[in-house]
XYZ file of C-alpha atoms in Angstrom:
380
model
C 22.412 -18.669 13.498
C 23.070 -16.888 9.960
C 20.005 -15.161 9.060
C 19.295 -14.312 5.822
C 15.352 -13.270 6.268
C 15.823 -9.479 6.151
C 13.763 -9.010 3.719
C 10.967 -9.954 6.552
C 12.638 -8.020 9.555
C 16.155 -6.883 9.862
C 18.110 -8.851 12.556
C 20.052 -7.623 14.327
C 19.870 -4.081 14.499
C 22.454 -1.566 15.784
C 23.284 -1.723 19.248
C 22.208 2.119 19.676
C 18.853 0.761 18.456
C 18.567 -1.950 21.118
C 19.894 1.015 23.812
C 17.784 4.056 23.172
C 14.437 1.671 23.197
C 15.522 0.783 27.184
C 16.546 3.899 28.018
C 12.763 5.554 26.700
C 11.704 2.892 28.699
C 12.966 3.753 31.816
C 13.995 6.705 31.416
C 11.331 9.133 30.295
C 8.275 6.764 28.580
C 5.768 9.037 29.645
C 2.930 9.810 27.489
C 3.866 12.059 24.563
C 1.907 15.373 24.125
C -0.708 14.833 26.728
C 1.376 16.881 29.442
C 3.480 19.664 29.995
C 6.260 17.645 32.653
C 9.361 16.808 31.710
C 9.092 13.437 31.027
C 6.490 13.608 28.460
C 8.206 16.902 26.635
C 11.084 14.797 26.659
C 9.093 12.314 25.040
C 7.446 14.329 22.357
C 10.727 15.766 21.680
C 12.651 12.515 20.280
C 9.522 11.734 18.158
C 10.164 15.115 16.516
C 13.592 14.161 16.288
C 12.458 10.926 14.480
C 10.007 12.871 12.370
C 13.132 15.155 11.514
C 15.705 12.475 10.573
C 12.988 10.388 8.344
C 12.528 13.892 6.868
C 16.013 14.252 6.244
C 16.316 10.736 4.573
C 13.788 11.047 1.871
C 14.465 14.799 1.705
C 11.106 16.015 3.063
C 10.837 19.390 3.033
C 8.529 19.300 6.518
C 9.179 17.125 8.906
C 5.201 16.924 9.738
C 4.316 15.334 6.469
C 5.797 12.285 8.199
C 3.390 10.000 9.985
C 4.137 7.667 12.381
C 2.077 4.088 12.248
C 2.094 0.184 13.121
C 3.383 -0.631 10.437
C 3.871 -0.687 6.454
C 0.320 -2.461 6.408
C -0.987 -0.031 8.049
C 0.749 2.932 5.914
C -0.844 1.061 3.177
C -4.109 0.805 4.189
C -4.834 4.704 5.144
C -2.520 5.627 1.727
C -5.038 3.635 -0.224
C -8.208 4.176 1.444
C -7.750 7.816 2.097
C -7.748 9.215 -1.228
C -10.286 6.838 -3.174
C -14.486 6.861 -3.206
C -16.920 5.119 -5.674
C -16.391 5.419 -8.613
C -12.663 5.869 -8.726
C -10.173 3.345 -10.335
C -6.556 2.016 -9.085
C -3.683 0.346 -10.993
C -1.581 -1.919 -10.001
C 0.561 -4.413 -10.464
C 1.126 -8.378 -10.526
C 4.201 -8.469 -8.120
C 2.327 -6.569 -4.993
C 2.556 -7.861 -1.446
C -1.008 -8.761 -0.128
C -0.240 -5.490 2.059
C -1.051 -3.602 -1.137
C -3.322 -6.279 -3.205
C -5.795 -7.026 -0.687
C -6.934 -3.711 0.823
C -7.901 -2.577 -3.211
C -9.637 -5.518 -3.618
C -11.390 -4.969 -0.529
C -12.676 -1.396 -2.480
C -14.218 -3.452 -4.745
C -17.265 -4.154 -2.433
C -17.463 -0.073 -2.220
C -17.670 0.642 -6.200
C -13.597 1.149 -6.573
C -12.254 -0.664 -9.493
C -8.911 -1.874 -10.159
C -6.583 -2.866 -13.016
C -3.486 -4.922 -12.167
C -0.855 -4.913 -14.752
C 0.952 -7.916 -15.515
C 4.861 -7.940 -15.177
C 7.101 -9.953 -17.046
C 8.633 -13.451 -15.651
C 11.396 -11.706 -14.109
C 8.962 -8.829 -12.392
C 9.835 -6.427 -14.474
C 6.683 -3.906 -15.203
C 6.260 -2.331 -18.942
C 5.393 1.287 -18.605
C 3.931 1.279 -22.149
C 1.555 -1.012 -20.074
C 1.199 0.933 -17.569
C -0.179 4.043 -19.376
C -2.432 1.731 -21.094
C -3.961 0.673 -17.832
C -5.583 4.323 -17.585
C -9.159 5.208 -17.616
C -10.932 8.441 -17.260
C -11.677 7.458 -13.824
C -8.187 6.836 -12.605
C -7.316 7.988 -9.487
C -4.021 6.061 -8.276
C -1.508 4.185 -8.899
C 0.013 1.826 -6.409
C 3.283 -0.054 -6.924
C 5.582 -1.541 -5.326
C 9.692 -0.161 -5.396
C 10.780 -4.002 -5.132
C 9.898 -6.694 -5.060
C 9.679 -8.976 -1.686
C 9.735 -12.298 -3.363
C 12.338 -11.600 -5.870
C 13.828 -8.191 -6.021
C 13.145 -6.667 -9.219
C 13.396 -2.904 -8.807
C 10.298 -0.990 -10.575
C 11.202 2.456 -11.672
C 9.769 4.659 -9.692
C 10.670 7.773 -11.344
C 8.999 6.864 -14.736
C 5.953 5.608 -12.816
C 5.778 8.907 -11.147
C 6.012 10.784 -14.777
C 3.361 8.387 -15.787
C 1.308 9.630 -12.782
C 2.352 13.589 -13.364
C 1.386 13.825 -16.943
C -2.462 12.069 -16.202
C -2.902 14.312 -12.479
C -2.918 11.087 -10.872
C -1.932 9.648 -7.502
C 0.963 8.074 -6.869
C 1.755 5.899 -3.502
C 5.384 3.594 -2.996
C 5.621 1.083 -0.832
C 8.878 0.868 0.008
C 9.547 -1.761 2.565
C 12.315 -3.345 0.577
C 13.582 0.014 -0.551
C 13.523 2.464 2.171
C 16.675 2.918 4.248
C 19.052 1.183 1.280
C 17.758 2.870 -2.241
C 17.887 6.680 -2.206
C 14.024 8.011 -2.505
C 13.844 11.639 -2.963
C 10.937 13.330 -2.855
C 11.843 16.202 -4.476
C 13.498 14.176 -7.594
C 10.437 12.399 -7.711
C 6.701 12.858 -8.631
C 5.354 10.811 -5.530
C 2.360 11.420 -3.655
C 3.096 9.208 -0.546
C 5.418 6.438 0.527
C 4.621 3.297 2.720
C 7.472 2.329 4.539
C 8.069 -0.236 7.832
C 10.122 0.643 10.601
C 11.662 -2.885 11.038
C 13.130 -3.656 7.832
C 15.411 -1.564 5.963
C 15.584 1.537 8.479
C 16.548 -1.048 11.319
C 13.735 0.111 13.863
C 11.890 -2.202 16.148
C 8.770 -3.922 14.572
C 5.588 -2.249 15.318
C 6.969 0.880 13.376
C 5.904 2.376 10.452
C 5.625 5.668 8.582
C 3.657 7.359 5.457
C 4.922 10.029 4.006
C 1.972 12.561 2.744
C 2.643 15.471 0.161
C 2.173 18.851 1.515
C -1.424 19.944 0.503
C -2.571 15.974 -0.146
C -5.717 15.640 1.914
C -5.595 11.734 2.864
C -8.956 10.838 4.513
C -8.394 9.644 7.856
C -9.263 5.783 9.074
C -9.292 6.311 12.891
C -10.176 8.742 15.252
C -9.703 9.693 18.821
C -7.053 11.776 21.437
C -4.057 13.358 19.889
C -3.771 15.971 22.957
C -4.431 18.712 20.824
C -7.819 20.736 20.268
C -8.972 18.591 23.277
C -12.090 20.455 23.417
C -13.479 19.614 19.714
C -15.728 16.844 19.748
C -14.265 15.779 16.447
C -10.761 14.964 14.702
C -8.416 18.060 14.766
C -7.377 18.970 10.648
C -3.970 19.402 12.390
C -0.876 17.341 10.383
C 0.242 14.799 11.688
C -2.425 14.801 14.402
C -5.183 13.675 12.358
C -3.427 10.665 11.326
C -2.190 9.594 14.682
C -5.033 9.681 17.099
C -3.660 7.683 20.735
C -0.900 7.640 21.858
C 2.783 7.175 20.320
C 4.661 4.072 20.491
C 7.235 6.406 21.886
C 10.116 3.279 22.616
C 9.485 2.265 19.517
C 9.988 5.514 17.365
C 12.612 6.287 19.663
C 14.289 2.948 18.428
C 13.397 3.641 14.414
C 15.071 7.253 15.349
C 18.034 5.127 15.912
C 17.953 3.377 13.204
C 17.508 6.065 10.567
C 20.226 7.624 12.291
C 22.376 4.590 11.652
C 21.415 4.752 7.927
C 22.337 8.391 7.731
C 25.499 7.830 8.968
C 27.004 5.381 6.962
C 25.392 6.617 3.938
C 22.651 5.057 2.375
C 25.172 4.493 -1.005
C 27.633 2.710 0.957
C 24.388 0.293 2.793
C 23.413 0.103 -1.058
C 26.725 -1.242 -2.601
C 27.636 -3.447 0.273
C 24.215 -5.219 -0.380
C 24.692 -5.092 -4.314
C 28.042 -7.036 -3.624
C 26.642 -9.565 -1.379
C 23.878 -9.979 -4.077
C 26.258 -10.466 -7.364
C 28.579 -12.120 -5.147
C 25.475 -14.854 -3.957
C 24.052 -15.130 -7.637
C 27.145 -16.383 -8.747
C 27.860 -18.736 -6.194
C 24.733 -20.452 -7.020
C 25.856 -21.895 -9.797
C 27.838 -24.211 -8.261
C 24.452 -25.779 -6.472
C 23.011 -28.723 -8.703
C 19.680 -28.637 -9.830
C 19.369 -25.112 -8.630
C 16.944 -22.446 -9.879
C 17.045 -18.777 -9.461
C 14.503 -16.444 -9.961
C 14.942 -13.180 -11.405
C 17.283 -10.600 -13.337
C 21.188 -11.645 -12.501
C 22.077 -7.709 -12.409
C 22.728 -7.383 -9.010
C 22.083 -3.166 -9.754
C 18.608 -3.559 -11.069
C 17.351 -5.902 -7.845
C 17.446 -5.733 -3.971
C 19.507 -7.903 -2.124
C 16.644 -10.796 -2.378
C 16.976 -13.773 -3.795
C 14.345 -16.600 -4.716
C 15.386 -20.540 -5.446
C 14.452 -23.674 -5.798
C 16.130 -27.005 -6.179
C 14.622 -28.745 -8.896
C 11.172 -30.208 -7.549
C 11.912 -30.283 -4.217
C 9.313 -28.627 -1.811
C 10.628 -24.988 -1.027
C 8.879 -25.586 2.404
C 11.745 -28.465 2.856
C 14.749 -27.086 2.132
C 13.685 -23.952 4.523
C 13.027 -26.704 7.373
C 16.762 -28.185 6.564
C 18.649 -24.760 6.553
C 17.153 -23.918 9.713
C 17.364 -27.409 11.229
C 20.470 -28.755 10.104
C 22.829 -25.984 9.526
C 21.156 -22.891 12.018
C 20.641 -20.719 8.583
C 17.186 -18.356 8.748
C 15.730 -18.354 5.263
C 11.647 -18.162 3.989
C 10.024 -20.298 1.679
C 6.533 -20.552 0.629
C 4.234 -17.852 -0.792
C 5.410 -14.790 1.204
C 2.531 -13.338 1.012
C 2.652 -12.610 -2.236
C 0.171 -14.598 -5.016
C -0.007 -12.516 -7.617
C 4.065 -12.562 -7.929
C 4.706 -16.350 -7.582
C 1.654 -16.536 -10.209
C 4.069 -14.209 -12.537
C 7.279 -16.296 -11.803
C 5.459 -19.703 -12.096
C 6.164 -20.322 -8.923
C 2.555 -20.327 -6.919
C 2.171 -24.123 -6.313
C 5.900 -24.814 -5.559
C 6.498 -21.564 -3.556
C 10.517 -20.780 -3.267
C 13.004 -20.509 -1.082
C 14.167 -16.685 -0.338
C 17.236 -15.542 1.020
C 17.292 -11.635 1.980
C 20.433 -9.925 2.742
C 21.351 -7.436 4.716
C 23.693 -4.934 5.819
C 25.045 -6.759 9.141
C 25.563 -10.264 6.353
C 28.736 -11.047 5.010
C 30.134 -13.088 2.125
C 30.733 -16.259 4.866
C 27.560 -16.080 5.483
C 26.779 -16.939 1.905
C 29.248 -19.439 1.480
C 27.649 -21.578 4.498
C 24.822 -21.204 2.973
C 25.961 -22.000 -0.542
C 27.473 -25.145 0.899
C 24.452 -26.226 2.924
C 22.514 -25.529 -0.086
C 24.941 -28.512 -2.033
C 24.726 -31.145 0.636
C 21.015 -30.706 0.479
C 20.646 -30.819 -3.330
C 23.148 -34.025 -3.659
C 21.129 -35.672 -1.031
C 17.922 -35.531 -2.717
């Protein structure tokens, strides 16, 4: 199998990922911060170290201001619903995953109003537009870093001075970003940043984290134990403990440890230009594929590694269905849970298909694919 659906989880991961997450297992999975034994220090101890080395990736000054979660999704949804009430209004924009869309349009049945700013046909958002989005009831903006369907990179930096200069909110999600494209906090005016485990940092799925600004208080979506102030009736005001009531998926952070770890040791630049070249080196191998469409800005710099097609009228859904089938490649086609984007591109009835690379991919891997892709587009 070649997979080229990163851009939906990472496969494979590093082999210390696949390791550390059997060793927890066996070794010392005991129930982090609840007891004072060995096992479960042990325990809490490597999700500090995970807390430490996600802190040291985005440049975080304190390593607590890192919370662990499920997943992006749910970064998302306690980002977005923690700092909003009636009355309050969010931007956004047209090429957000449902991840982000759907839990502000959910506000809207609680009195929180929304603008989404259109991008262009390549994804690109307009900060002119942006600031023109703003109301005297603003309270955050929410954008993506890039774009799942097609790849367009937003700037994040101007959409943070944006943000600064109107004492506004400002949350990332970063699932394509995070682990490949340096984010640093301090270079940045960011407020928090939704990130997955499983994609870009090379954890195990069922990982997530949310950074929170020192100071930022994010209402909390969940309560219940954190095995600390066990004797208060209600949620401690402790950080992270308010945001991360039962217990840890300890194999699992133990894995994303792993995985960050990975990243900071071959240098998030080098992960970064070996994708860019796989990208620019892609793009202009499909050129050779008749009939072919691709979606997006050709500057392999100003896009992640992901890469939307079609052939002509064919349905996206089929050529997926014929990679996978007929020449064991792993792509995505279809909506990707993404509306509002394929409405930008033009592309909500056909769909596309969407190749994600990775670090672990290789330029053979595109040229099988660039090859299936021909047999299937002279066959139909």
């Amino acid at each position: 199998m070649i997979y080229l659906d990163n851009a939906a989880t990472t496969y494979p991961k590093p082999e210390k990922v696949y390791n550390s997450i059997m060793d927890c297992m066996k070794n010392y999975c005991a129930n982090p911060g609840r007891a004072g034994h060995k096992l479960a220090m042990r325990a809490a101890r490597e999700i500090y170290d995970a807390r430490e080395n996600i802190a040291k990736l985005f440049n975080i000054d304190n390593p607590m201001n890192v919370i662990f979660t499920n997943n992006a999704t749910d970064s998302l949804n306690l980002a977005i619903k923690g700092v909003v009430k009636s009355g309050d209004h969010i931007i956004t924009t047209s090429m957000e995953h449902n991840s982000v869309i759907r839990p502000i349009k959910s506000l809207e049945n609680h009195g929180v109003e929304n603008t989404i700013v259109q991008c262009d046909k390549e994804g690109f958002l307009n900060i002119e537009d942006l600031k023109k989005a703003i109301k005297s009831n603003t309270k955050l903006i929410v954008t993506t870093h890039a774009s799942n369907v097609v790849g367009t990179l937003i700037d994040i930096k101007a959409v943070g001075e944006v943000a600064k200069e109107h004492n506004l909110l400002y949350l990332v999600d970063a699932s394509q970003t995070a682990g490949v494209y340096d984010i640093n906090v301090s270079d940045i005016n960011v407020d928090m940043i939704a990130a997955p485990g499983h994609k870009c940092l090379l954890g195990p799925q069922g990982t997530g984290i949310l950074y929170i600004r020192e100071g930022l208080n994010v209402n909390i979506l969940k309560e219940g134990g954190t095995g600390s102030k066990s004797e208060d009736l209600f949620q401690p005001d402790l950080v992270p403990d308010k945001y991360e009531a039962g217990t840890h998926n300890t194999p699992g952070i133990v894995g994303l440890n792993e995985g960050v770890k990975f990243v900071l040791e071959k240098g998030i630049d080098n992960i970064r230009i070996h994708e860019e070249k796989l990208c620019e080196y892609m793009l202009n191998k499909l050129e050779e594929v008749p009939n072919i469409i691709v979606y997006g800005i050709k500057d392999s710099k100003k896009r992640a590694a992901v890469i939307a097609i079609n052939i002509g009228n064919m349905d996206s859904g089929e050529i997926t269905f014929l990679l996978d089938s007929q020449y064991q490649i792993a792509t995505r086609s279809g909506i990707h849970c993404s509306p509002l984007a394929h409405q930008t591109l033009g592309t909500l009835e056909q769909g596309v298909v969407r190749f994600s690379l990775g670090y672990f991919n290789t330029e053979s891997d595109i040229d099988e694919a660039i090859r299936a892709l021909i047999e299937i587009a002279n066959n139909n």
